[in-house]
Coordinates of C-alpha atoms in Angstrom, one line a residue:
Chain A
M1 CA -8.4 1.2 34.6
R2 CA -7.8 -1.8 32.9
V3 CA -6.1 -2.4 29.4
R4 CA -6.0 -5.5 27.1
V5 CA -2.5 -6.4 26.0
L6 CA -1.5 -8.6 23.0
Y7 CA 1.9 -10.2 22.6
F8 CA 3.3 -11.3 19.2
G9 CA 6.2 -13.3 17.7
V10 CA 9.0 -14.0 20.2
L11 CA 7.3 -12.1 22.9
K12 CA 4.4 -14.6 22.9
D13 CA 6.9 -17.5 23.5
L14 CA 8.9 -15.6 26.2
L15 CA 5.9 -14.5 28.1
G16 CA 4.0 -17.7 27.6
A17 CA 0.8 -16.0 26.6
E18 CA -0.9 -14.4 23.6
R19 CA -3.0 -11.9 25.6
D20 CA -3.3 -10.4 29.0
T21 CA -5.4 -7.8 31.0
I22 CA -3.5 -5.5 33.2
D23 CA -4.9 -3.1 35.8
L24 CA -3.2 0.3 36.0
P25 CA -3.7 3.6 37.8
G26 CA -5.5 6.3 35.7
Q27 CA -3.1 8.5 33.5
S28 CA -0.6 5.6 33.2
T29 CA 1.6 5.7 30.0
V30 CA 2.8 3.0 27.7
A31 CA 6.1 3.1 29.4
D32 CA 4.4 2.5 32.7
L33 CA 2.6 -0.6 31.4
L34 CA 5.9 -1.9 29.9
A35 CA 7.6 -1.5 33.3
I36 CA 4.9 -3.6 34.8
I37 CA 5.2 -6.3 32.2
E38 CA 9.0 -6.4 32.4
A39 CA 8.9 -6.7 36.2
R40 CA 6.6 -9.7 36.0
K41 CA 8.9 -11.7 33.7
R42 CA 12.5 -11.0 33.2
T43 CA 13.6 -11.6 29.6
Q44 CA 16.9 -11.0 27.8
P45 CA 18.5 -7.6 28.3
G46 CA 17.9 -5.3 25.4
L47 CA 14.7 -6.9 24.2
W48 CA 12.4 -4.1 25.2
K49 CA 14.4 -1.5 23.3
T50 CA 13.5 -3.2 20.1
I51 CA 9.8 -3.5 20.8
A52 CA 7.2 -1.2 19.2
V53 CA 3.9 -0.6 20.7
A54 CA 0.5 -0.1 19.0
V55 CA -2.4 1.3 20.9
N56 CA -5.8 0.4 19.1
Q57 CA -3.8 -0.5 16.1
E58 CA -1.7 2.7 15.7
Y59 CA 1.9 3.0 16.5
V60 CA 2.5 5.1 19.6
L61 CA 5.4 6.4 21.6
S62 CA 6.3 5.4 25.1
A63 CA 5.0 8.6 26.5
A64 CA 1.4 8.1 25.2
T65 CA -1.2 8.0 27.9
L66 CA -3.5 4.9 28.1
Q67 CA -7.2 4.9 28.5
D68 CA -9.6 2.3 29.9
N69 CA -10.2 -0.7 27.7
D70 CA -7.4 0.2 25.3
E71 CA -5.9 -2.6 23.1
V72 CA -2.1 -2.5 23.6
A73 CA 0.0 -4.6 21.2
L74 CA 3.6 -5.2 21.8
L75 CA 5.5 -5.8 18.6
P76 CA 8.9 -7.2 18.2
P77 CA 10.8 -6.1 15.0
V78 CA 8.6 -7.4 12.1
S79 CA 9.7 -10.0 9.6
G80 CA 7.0 -10.3 6.9
G81 CA 7.6 -10.6 3.3
Q82 CA 10.6 -12.7 2.0
E83 CA 13.8 -13.1 3.9
E84 CA 16.6 -11.0 2.4
A85 CA 20.0 -12.9 2.7
R86 CA 22.2 -10.9 5.1
T87 CA 25.5 -12.8 4.7
D88 CA 25.0 -14.8 1.5
V89 CA 25.6 -13.2 -1.9
G90 CA 22.5 -13.1 -4.0
Chain B
M1 CA -6.2 -1.4 -5.5
L2 CA -6.1 -4.9 -4.3
V3 CA -4.9 -5.3 -0.6
E4 CA -5.4 -8.6 1.0
I5 CA -4.1 -11.0 3.8
T6 CA -4.9 -14.6 2.9
N7 CA -4.5 -18.0 4.4
T8 CA -4.5 -19.8 1.1
V9 CA -2.2 -20.1 -1.9
I10 CA -1.6 -16.8 -3.7
D11 CA -2.6 -17.1 -7.5
T12 CA 0.2 -15.0 -9.0
A13 CA -0.7 -15.5 -12.6
K14 CA -4.4 -14.7 -12.1
I15 CA -3.6 -11.5 -10.2
M16 CA -1.0 -10.4 -12.6
A17 CA -3.4 -10.9 -15.4
T18 CA -6.2 -8.9 -13.8
M19 CA -3.9 -6.0 -13.1
K20 CA -3.2 -5.1 -16.7
A21 CA -5.2 -2.2 -18.3
G22 CA -5.0 -0.1 -21.5
P23 CA -3.0 2.9 -20.2
D24 CA -0.3 0.7 -18.7
G25 CA 3.1 0.4 -20.3
A26 CA 4.5 -1.7 -17.5
V27 CA 3.6 -4.2 -14.9
C28 CA 6.3 -4.8 -12.2
T29 CA 5.9 -8.0 -10.0
F30 CA 7.7 -8.9 -6.9
D31 CA 7.0 -12.5 -5.9
G32 CA 8.6 -13.3 -2.5
I33 CA 9.1 -17.0 -2.1
V34 CA 10.3 -19.2 0.6
R35 CA 14.0 -20.1 0.2
N36 CA 15.3 -23.5 1.1
N37 CA 17.8 -22.1 3.7
T38 CA 18.8 -19.3 5.9
R39 CA 22.5 -18.7 6.2
G40 CA 23.0 -22.3 5.2
R41 CA 20.6 -23.8 7.7
E42 CA 18.1 -26.1 5.8
T43 CA 14.5 -24.8 6.0
L44 CA 11.6 -27.2 6.3
F45 CA 8.8 -24.5 6.4
L46 CA 7.9 -21.1 7.6
D47 CA 5.0 -20.1 9.8
Y48 CA 3.8 -16.6 9.3
E49 CA 1.4 -14.8 11.7
S50 CA 0.3 -11.2 12.1
Y51 CA -1.6 -8.8 14.1
E52 CA -4.1 -9.0 11.3
A53 CA -6.3 -6.0 11.7
M54 CA -3.4 -3.7 12.1
A55 CA -1.4 -5.4 9.3
L56 CA -4.2 -5.1 6.8
Q57 CA -4.7 -1.5 7.7
Q58 CA -0.9 -0.8 7.4
M59 CA -0.8 -2.5 4.0
K60 CA -3.7 -0.4 2.7
A61 CA -1.9 2.7 3.9
L62 CA 1.3 1.7 2.1
A63 CA -0.5 1.0 -1.1
A64 CA -2.2 4.3 -1.0
E65 CA 1.0 6.1 -0.2
A66 CA 2.9 4.3 -3.1
A67 CA 0.3 5.2 -5.6
T68 CA 0.4 8.8 -4.6
Q69 CA 4.1 9.1 -4.3
F70 CA 5.2 7.2 -7.5
K71 CA 2.1 8.1 -9.5
V72 CA 1.4 4.6 -10.5
R73 CA -2.0 3.6 -11.8
D74 CA -2.8 0.4 -9.6
I75 CA -1.3 -1.9 -7.1
A76 CA -1.9 -5.3 -5.7
L77 CA -0.4 -6.1 -2.3
I78 CA -1.0 -9.5 -0.8
H79 CA 0.4 -11.3 2.1
R80 CA -0.2 -14.9 2.9
L81 CA 0.0 -16.3 6.6
G82 CA 0.2 -19.7 8.0
R83 CA 2.5 -22.5 7.1
L84 CA 4.4 -22.1 3.9
Y85 CA 6.8 -24.5 2.2
V86 CA 10.0 -23.9 0.2
G87 CA 9.1 -22.3 -3.2
E88 CA 5.6 -20.9 -2.1
S89 CA 4.7 -17.2 -2.4
S90 CA 4.5 -15.4 0.9
V91 CA 4.0 -12.0 -0.6
L92 CA 3.0 -10.7 -4.0
I93 CA 3.3 -7.1 -5.0
V94 CA 2.1 -6.1 -8.5
V95 CA 2.4 -2.5 -9.8
A96 CA 0.8 -1.3 -13.0
S97 CA 1.9 1.9 -14.5
A98 CA 2.3 4.0 -17.7
H99 CA 6.2 3.8 -17.3
R100 CA 8.5 1.2 -16.1
G101 CA 10.7 3.5 -13.8
A102 CA 7.8 4.3 -11.5
A103 CA 6.6 0.6 -11.5
F104 CA 10.0 -0.5 -10.5
D105 CA 10.5 2.1 -7.8
A106 CA 7.0 1.7 -6.3
C107 CA 7.4 -2.1 -6.2
R108 CA 10.8 -1.8 -4.5
W109 CA 9.6 0.8 -2.0
L110 CA 6.5 -1.4 -1.1
I111 CA 8.5 -4.6 -0.2
D112 CA 11.2 -2.6 1.7
T113 CA 8.7 -0.6 3.7
L114 CA 6.3 -3.6 4.3
K115 CA 9.3 -5.6 5.8
K116 CA 10.0 -2.8 8.3
T117 CA 6.5 -1.7 9.4
V118 CA 3.7 -4.2 8.8
P119 CA 3.1 -6.3 11.9
I120 CA 3.8 -9.7 10.4
W121 CA 6.3 -12.3 11.9
K122 CA 7.6 -15.6 10.8
K123 CA 9.0 -18.6 12.6
E124 CA 11.6 -20.5 10.7
H125 CA 11.5 -24.3 11.2
F126 CA 14.8 -25.9 10.2
V127 CA 15.7 -29.5 10.1
D128 CA 17.6 -28.9 13.5
G129 CA 15.3 -26.5 15.3
A130 CA 13.0 -23.5 15.0
V131 CA 13.5 -19.6 15.6
W132 CA 11.6 -16.4 15.2
A133 CA 13.2 -14.6 12.3
D134 CA 15.3 -11.5 13.3
G135 CA 13.2 -8.6 12.2
E136 CA 14.6 -5.4 10.9
P137 CA 14.7 -2.6 13.5
F138 CA 11.7 -0.3 13.3
P139 CA 12.2 3.1 11.5
D140 CA 12.9 6.1 13.5
E141 CA 9.4 7.4 13.2
I142 CA 8.2 4.3 15.0
V143 CA 10.4 5.0 18.1
P144 CA 11.0 1.8 20.0
A145 CA 9.4 2.1 23.5
Q146 CA 11.9 2.4 26.3
V147 CA 11.2 0.8 29.7
V148 CA 11.6 3.4 32.4
E149 CA 14.9 2.8 34.2
G150 CA 14.9 1.7 37.9

């Protein structure tokens, strides 16, 4: 089967692409897909543990099983809205 | 309920005016604007981007949840994308309610939750370089994916 993968934020820069298509054996899980992507391109340690995954625009757990033609989005920690000062006062 | 993602300027005054109705005793507004620095580094502009279809769906779900949970009458939740300069509004939240307590609570919950769960990211461009803003860790119910070891 084949899934469509979307990269956002810092992942897009690190992987050098916004989207990808990846072939997988049937019954593959989200974790299997992440292992394939990680093996292709080494990034900083710990990055993958912060990533959330959405399949067809719904957050899923890493054990979720993928289907042919799924849209899988890899989402770094989100930073919408207005930035809260972390070290400044006020 | 007004929930939007836009690439143009958010007209805060106009939206606030349209949100007022007879039963309301309070309209609470949060206007998130671009600050001129992050931890002392001088900001030129921010570039916001999103996974737009999912972001809009998540924002609609948040607005509906806030309306139910805090029992407020109406909510506007608008996020702007693209390049924003210092002082411009990136997010506007307006909550109209019979009573101020619920309006304050809903407004606070909406911005705090949006910042943790809605798939929007920003790249901060400083006078001396650019970085993707550190996001907040996802909440426990959105368990981060773990790559299988080995």
